[in-house]
PDB file of C-alpha atoms in Angstrom:
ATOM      1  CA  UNK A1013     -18.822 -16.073 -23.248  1.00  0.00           C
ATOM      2  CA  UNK A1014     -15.953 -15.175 -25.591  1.00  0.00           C
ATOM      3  CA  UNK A1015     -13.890 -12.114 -26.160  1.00  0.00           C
ATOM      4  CA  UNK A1016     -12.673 -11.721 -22.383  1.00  0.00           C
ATOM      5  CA  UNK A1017     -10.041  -8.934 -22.364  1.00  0.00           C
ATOM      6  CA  UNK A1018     -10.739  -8.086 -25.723  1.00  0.00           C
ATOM      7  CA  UNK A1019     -12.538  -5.281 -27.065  1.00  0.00           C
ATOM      8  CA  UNK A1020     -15.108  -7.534 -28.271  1.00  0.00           C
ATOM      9  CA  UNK A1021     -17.180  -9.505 -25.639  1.00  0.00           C
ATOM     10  CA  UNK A1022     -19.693 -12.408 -27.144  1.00  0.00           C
ATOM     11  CA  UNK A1023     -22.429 -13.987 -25.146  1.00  0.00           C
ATOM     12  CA  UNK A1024     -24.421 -16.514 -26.014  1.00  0.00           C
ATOM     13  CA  UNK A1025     -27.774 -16.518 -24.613  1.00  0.00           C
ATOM     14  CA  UNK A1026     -29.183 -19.879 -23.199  1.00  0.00           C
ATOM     15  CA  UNK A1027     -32.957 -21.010 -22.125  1.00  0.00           C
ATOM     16  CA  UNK A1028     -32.048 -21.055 -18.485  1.00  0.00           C
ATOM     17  CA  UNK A1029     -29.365 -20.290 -16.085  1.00  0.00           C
ATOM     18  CA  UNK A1030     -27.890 -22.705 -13.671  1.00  0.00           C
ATOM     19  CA  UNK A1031     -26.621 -22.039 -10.092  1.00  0.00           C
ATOM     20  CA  UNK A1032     -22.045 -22.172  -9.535  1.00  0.00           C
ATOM     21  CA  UNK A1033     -19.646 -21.852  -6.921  1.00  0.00           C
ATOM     22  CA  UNK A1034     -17.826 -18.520  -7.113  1.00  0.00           C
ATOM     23  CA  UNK A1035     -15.660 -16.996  -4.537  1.00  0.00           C
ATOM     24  CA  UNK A1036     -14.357 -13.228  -4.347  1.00  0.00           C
ATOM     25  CA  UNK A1037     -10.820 -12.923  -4.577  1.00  0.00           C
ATOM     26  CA  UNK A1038      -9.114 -10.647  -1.949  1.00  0.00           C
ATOM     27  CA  UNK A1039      -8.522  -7.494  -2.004  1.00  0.00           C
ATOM     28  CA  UNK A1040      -5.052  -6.430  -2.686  1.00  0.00           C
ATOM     29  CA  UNK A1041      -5.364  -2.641  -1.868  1.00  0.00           C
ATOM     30  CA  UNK A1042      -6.881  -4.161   1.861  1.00  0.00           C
ATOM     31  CA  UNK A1043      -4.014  -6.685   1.953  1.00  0.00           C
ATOM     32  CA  UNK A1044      -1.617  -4.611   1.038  1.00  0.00           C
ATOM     33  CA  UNK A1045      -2.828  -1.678   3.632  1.00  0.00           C
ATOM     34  CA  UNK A1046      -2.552  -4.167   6.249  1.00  0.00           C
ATOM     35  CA  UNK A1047       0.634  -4.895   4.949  1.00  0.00           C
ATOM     36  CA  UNK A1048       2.418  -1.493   5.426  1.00  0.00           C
ATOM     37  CA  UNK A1049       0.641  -1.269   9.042  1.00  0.00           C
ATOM     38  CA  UNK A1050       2.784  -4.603   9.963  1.00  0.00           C
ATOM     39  CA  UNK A1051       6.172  -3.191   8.847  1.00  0.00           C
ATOM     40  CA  UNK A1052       5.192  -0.172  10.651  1.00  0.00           C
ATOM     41  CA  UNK A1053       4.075  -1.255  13.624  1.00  0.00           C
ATOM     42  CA  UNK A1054       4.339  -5.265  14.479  1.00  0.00           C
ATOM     43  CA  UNK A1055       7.043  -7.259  15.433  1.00  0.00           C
ATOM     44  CA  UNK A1056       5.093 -10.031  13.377  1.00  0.00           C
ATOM     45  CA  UNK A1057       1.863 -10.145  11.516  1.00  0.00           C
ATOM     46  CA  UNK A1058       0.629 -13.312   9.236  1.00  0.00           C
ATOM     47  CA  UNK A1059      -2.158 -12.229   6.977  1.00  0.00           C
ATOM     48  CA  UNK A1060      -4.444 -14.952   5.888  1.00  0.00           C
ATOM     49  CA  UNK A1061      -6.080 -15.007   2.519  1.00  0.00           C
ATOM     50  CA  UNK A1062      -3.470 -12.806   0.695  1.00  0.00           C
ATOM     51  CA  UNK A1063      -2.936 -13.782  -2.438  1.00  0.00           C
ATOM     52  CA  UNK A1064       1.201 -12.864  -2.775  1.00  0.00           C
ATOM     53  CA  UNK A1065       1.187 -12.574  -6.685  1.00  0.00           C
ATOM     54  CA  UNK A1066      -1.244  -9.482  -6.341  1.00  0.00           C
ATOM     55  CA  UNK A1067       0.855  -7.446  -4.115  1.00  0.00           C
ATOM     56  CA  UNK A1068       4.240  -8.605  -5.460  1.00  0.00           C
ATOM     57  CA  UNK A1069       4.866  -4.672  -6.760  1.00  0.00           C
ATOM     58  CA  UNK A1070       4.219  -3.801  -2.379  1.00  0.00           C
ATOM     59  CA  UNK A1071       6.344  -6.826  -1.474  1.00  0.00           C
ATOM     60  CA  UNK A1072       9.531  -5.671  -3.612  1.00  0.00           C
ATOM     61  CA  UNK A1073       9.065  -2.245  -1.996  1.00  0.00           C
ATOM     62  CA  UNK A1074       8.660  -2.896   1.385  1.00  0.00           C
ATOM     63  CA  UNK A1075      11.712  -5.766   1.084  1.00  0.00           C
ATOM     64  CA  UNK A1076      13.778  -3.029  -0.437  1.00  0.00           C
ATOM     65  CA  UNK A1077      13.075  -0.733   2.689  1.00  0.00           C
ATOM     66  CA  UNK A1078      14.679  -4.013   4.772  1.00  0.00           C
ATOM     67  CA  UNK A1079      11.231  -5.178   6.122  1.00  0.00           C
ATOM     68  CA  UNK A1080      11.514  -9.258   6.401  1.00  0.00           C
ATOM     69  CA  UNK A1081       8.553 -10.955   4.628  1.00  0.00           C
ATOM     70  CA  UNK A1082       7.928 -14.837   4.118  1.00  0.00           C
ATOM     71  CA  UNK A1083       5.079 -15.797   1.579  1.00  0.00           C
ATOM     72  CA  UNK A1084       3.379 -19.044   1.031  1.00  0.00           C
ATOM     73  CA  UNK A1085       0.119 -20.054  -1.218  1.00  0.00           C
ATOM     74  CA  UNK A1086      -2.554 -17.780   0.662  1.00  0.00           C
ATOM     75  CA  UNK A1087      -0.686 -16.045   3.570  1.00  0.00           C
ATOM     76  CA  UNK A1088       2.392 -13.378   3.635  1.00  0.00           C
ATOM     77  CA  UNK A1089       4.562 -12.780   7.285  1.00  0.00           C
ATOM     78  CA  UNK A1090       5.594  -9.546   7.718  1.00  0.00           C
ATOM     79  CA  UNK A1091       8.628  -8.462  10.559  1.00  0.00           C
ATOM     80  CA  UNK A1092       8.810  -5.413  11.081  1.00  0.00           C
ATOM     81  CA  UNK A1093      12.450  -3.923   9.948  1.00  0.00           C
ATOM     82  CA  UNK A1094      14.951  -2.372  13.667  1.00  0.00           C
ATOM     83  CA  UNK A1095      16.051   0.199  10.355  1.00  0.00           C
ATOM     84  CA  UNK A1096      13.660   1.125   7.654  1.00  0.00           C
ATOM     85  CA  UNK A1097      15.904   2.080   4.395  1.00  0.00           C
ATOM     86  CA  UNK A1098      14.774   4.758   2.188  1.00  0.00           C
ATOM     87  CA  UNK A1099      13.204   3.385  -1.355  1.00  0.00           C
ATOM     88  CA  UNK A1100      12.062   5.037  -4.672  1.00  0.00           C
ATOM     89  CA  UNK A1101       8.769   4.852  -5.307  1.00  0.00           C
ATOM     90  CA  UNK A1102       6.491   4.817  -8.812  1.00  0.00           C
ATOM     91  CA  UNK A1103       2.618   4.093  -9.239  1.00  0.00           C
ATOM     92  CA  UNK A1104       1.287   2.476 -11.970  1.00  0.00           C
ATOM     93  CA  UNK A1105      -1.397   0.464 -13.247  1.00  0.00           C
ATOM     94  CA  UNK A1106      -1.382  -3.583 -11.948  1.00  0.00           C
ATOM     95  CA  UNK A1107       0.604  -5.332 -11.581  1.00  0.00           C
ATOM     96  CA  UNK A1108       2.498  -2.545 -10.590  1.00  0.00           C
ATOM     97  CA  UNK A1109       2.906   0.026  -7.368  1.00  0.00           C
ATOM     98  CA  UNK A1110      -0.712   0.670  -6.753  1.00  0.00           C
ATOM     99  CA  UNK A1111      -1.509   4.338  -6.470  1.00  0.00           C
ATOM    100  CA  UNK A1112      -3.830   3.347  -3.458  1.00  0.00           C
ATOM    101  CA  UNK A1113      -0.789   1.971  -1.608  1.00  0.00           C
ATOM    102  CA  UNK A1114       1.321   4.900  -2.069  1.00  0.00           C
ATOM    103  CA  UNK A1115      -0.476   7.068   0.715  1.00  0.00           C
ATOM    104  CA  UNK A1116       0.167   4.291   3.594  1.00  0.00           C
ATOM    105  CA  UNK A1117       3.999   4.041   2.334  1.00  0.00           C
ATOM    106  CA  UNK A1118       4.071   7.431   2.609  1.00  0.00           C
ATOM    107  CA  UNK A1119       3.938   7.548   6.099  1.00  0.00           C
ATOM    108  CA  UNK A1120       5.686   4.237   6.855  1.00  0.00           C
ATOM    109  CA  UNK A1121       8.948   5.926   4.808  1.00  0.00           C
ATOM    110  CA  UNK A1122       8.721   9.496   7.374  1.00  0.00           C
ATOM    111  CA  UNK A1123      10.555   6.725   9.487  1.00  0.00           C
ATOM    112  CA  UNK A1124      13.310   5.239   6.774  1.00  0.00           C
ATOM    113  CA  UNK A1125      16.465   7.524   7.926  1.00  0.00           C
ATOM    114  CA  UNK A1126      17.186   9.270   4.580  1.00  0.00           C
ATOM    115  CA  UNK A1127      15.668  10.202   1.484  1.00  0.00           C
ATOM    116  CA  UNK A1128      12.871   8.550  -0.406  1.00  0.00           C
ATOM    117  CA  UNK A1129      10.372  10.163  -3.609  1.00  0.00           C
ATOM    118  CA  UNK A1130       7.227   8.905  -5.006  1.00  0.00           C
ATOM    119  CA  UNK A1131       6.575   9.388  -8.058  1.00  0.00           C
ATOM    120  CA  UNK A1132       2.610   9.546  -9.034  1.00  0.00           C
ATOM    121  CA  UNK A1133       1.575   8.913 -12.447  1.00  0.00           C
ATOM    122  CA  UNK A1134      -2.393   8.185 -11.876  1.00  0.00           C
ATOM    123  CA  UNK A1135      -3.858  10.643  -9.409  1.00  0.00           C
ATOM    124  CA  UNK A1136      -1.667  13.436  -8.238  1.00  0.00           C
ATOM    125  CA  UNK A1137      -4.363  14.374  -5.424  1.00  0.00           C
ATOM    126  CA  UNK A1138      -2.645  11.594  -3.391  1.00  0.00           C
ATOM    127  CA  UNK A1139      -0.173  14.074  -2.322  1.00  0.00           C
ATOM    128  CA  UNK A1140      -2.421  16.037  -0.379  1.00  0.00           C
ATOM    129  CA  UNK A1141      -1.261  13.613   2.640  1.00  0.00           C
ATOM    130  CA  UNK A1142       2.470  15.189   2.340  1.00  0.00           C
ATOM    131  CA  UNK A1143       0.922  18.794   4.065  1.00  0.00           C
ATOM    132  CA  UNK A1144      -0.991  16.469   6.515  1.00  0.00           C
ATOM    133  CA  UNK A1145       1.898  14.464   7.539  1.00  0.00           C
ATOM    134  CA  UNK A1146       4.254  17.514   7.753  1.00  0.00           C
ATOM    135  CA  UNK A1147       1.729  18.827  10.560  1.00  0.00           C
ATOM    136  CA  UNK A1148       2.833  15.684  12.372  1.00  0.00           C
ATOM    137  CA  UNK A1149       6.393  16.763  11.764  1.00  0.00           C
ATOM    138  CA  UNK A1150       7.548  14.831   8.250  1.00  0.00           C
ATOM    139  CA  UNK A1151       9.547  16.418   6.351  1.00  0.00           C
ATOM    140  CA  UNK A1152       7.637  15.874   2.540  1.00  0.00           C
ATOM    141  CA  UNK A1153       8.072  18.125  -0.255  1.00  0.00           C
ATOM    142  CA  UNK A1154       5.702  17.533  -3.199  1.00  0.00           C
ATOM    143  CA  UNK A1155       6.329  19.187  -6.694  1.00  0.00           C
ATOM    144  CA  UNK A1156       4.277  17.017  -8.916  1.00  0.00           C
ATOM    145  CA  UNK A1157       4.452  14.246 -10.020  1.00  0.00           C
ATOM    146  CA  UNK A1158       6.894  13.938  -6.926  1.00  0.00           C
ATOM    147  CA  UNK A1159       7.223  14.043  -3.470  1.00  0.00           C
ATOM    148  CA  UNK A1160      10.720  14.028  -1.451  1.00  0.00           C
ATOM    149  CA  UNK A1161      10.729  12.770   2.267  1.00  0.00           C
ATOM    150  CA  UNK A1162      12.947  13.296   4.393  1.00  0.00           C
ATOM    151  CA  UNK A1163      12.689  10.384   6.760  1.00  0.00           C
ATOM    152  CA  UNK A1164      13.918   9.409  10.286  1.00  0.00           C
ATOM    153  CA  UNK A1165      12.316  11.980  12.567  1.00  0.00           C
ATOM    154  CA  UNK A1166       9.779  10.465  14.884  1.00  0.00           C
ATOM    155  CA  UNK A1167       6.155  12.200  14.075  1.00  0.00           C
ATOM    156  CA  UNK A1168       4.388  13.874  16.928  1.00  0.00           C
ATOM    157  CA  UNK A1169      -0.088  13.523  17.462  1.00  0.00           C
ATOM    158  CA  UNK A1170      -1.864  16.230  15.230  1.00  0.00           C
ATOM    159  CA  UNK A1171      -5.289  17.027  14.573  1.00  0.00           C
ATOM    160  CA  UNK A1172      -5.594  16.009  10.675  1.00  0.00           C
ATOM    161  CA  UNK A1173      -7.785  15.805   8.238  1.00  0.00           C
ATOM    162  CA  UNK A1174      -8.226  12.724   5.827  1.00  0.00           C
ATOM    163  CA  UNK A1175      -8.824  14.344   2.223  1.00  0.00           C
ATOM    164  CA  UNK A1176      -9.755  10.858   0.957  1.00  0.00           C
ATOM    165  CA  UNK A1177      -9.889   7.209   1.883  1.00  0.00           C
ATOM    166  CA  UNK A1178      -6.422   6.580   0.914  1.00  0.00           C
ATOM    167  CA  UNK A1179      -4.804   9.534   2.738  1.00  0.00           C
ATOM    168  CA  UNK A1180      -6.980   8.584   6.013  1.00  0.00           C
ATOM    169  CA  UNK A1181      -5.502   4.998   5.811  1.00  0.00           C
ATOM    170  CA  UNK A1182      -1.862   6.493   5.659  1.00  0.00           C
ATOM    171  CA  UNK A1183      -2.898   8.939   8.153  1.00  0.00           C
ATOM    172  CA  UNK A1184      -3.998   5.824  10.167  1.00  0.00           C
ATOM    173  CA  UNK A1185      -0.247   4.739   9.891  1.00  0.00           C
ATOM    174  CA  UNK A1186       1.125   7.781  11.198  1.00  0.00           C
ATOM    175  CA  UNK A1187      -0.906   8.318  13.674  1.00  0.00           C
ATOM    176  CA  UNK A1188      -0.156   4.829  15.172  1.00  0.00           C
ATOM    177  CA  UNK A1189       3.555   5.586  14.601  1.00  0.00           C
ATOM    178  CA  UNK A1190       3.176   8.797  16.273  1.00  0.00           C
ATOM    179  CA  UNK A1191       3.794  10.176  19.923  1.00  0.00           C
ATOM    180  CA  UNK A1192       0.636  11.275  21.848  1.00  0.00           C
ATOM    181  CA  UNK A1193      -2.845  12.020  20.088  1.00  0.00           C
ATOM    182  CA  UNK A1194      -3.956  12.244  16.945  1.00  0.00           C
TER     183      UNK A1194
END
């Protein structure tokens, strides 16, 4: 097989296959979920069989929002921050902010004291979490491509709605960060 990342793939055809060894890399939009759920919530979380070069774009973020994090070869340790710090946030393709990751961050920044904005550049339907997470008490103000919040109020239980996977896994976030039921 030739050509790989090319507009041009060649295969050459042989009589009979052969069995290999092949294992799955893992998922960086699951690692990185996991992730944000530490620095929200845990005092300390390892995560096994993270690869740290995919989620480098998460790591810089969530370091810049003062969370601790120590990564080796196949694990990352996340501490969760006393004071989250408000960051600046912009999706784009890998290797960089996955768009996927922005709806979890959204909800671990409603508790960064201060003002934070994501910027969306590859779906824009993300920011239907903003209205969701304002019923919980945020303070997010989306005018695409961006959305302001206002963080440092504690968020209170709602009944929500998940609009898509993402926005259910950052409503996941707040609702574990939030008082009473949601």
């Amino acid at each position: 097989i030739r050509g790989a990342g090319t507009s041009t793939v060649t295969i050459d055809g042989v009589d009979k296959l052969t069995g290999c060894f092949h294992e799955i890399i893992p998922d960086r939009i699951e690692a990185g979920t996991f992730m944000i759920l530490a620095a929200a919530m845990a005092d300390h979380v390892r995560l096994e069989n993270v690869i740290p070069y995919h989620v480098e774009s998460l790591m810089s973020k969530l370091k810049e929002a003062g969370v601790y994090i120590d990564s080796k070869i196949d694990y990352v340790d996340i501490y969760r921050s006393p004071e989250l710090k408000p960051v600046d946030i912009k999706t784009s393709p890998y290797p960089g902010f996955a768009t996927d990751l922005q709806s979890p961050f959204m909800s671990l920044l409603t508790q960064a004291a201060g003002e934070s904005h994501i910027t969306e550049t590859i779906y824009p339907e993300r920011f239907k979490l903003g209205a969701q997470l304002n019923k919980m008490g945020a303070n997010i103000s989306v005018t695409p491509p961006k959305a302001t919040i206002i963080g440092g109020q504690k968020l209170k239980g709602a009944e929500v709605t998940a609009t898509d996977l993402r926005c259910g896994a950052g409503l996941v976030v707040a609702g574990l960060l939030a008082e009473g039921i949601t």
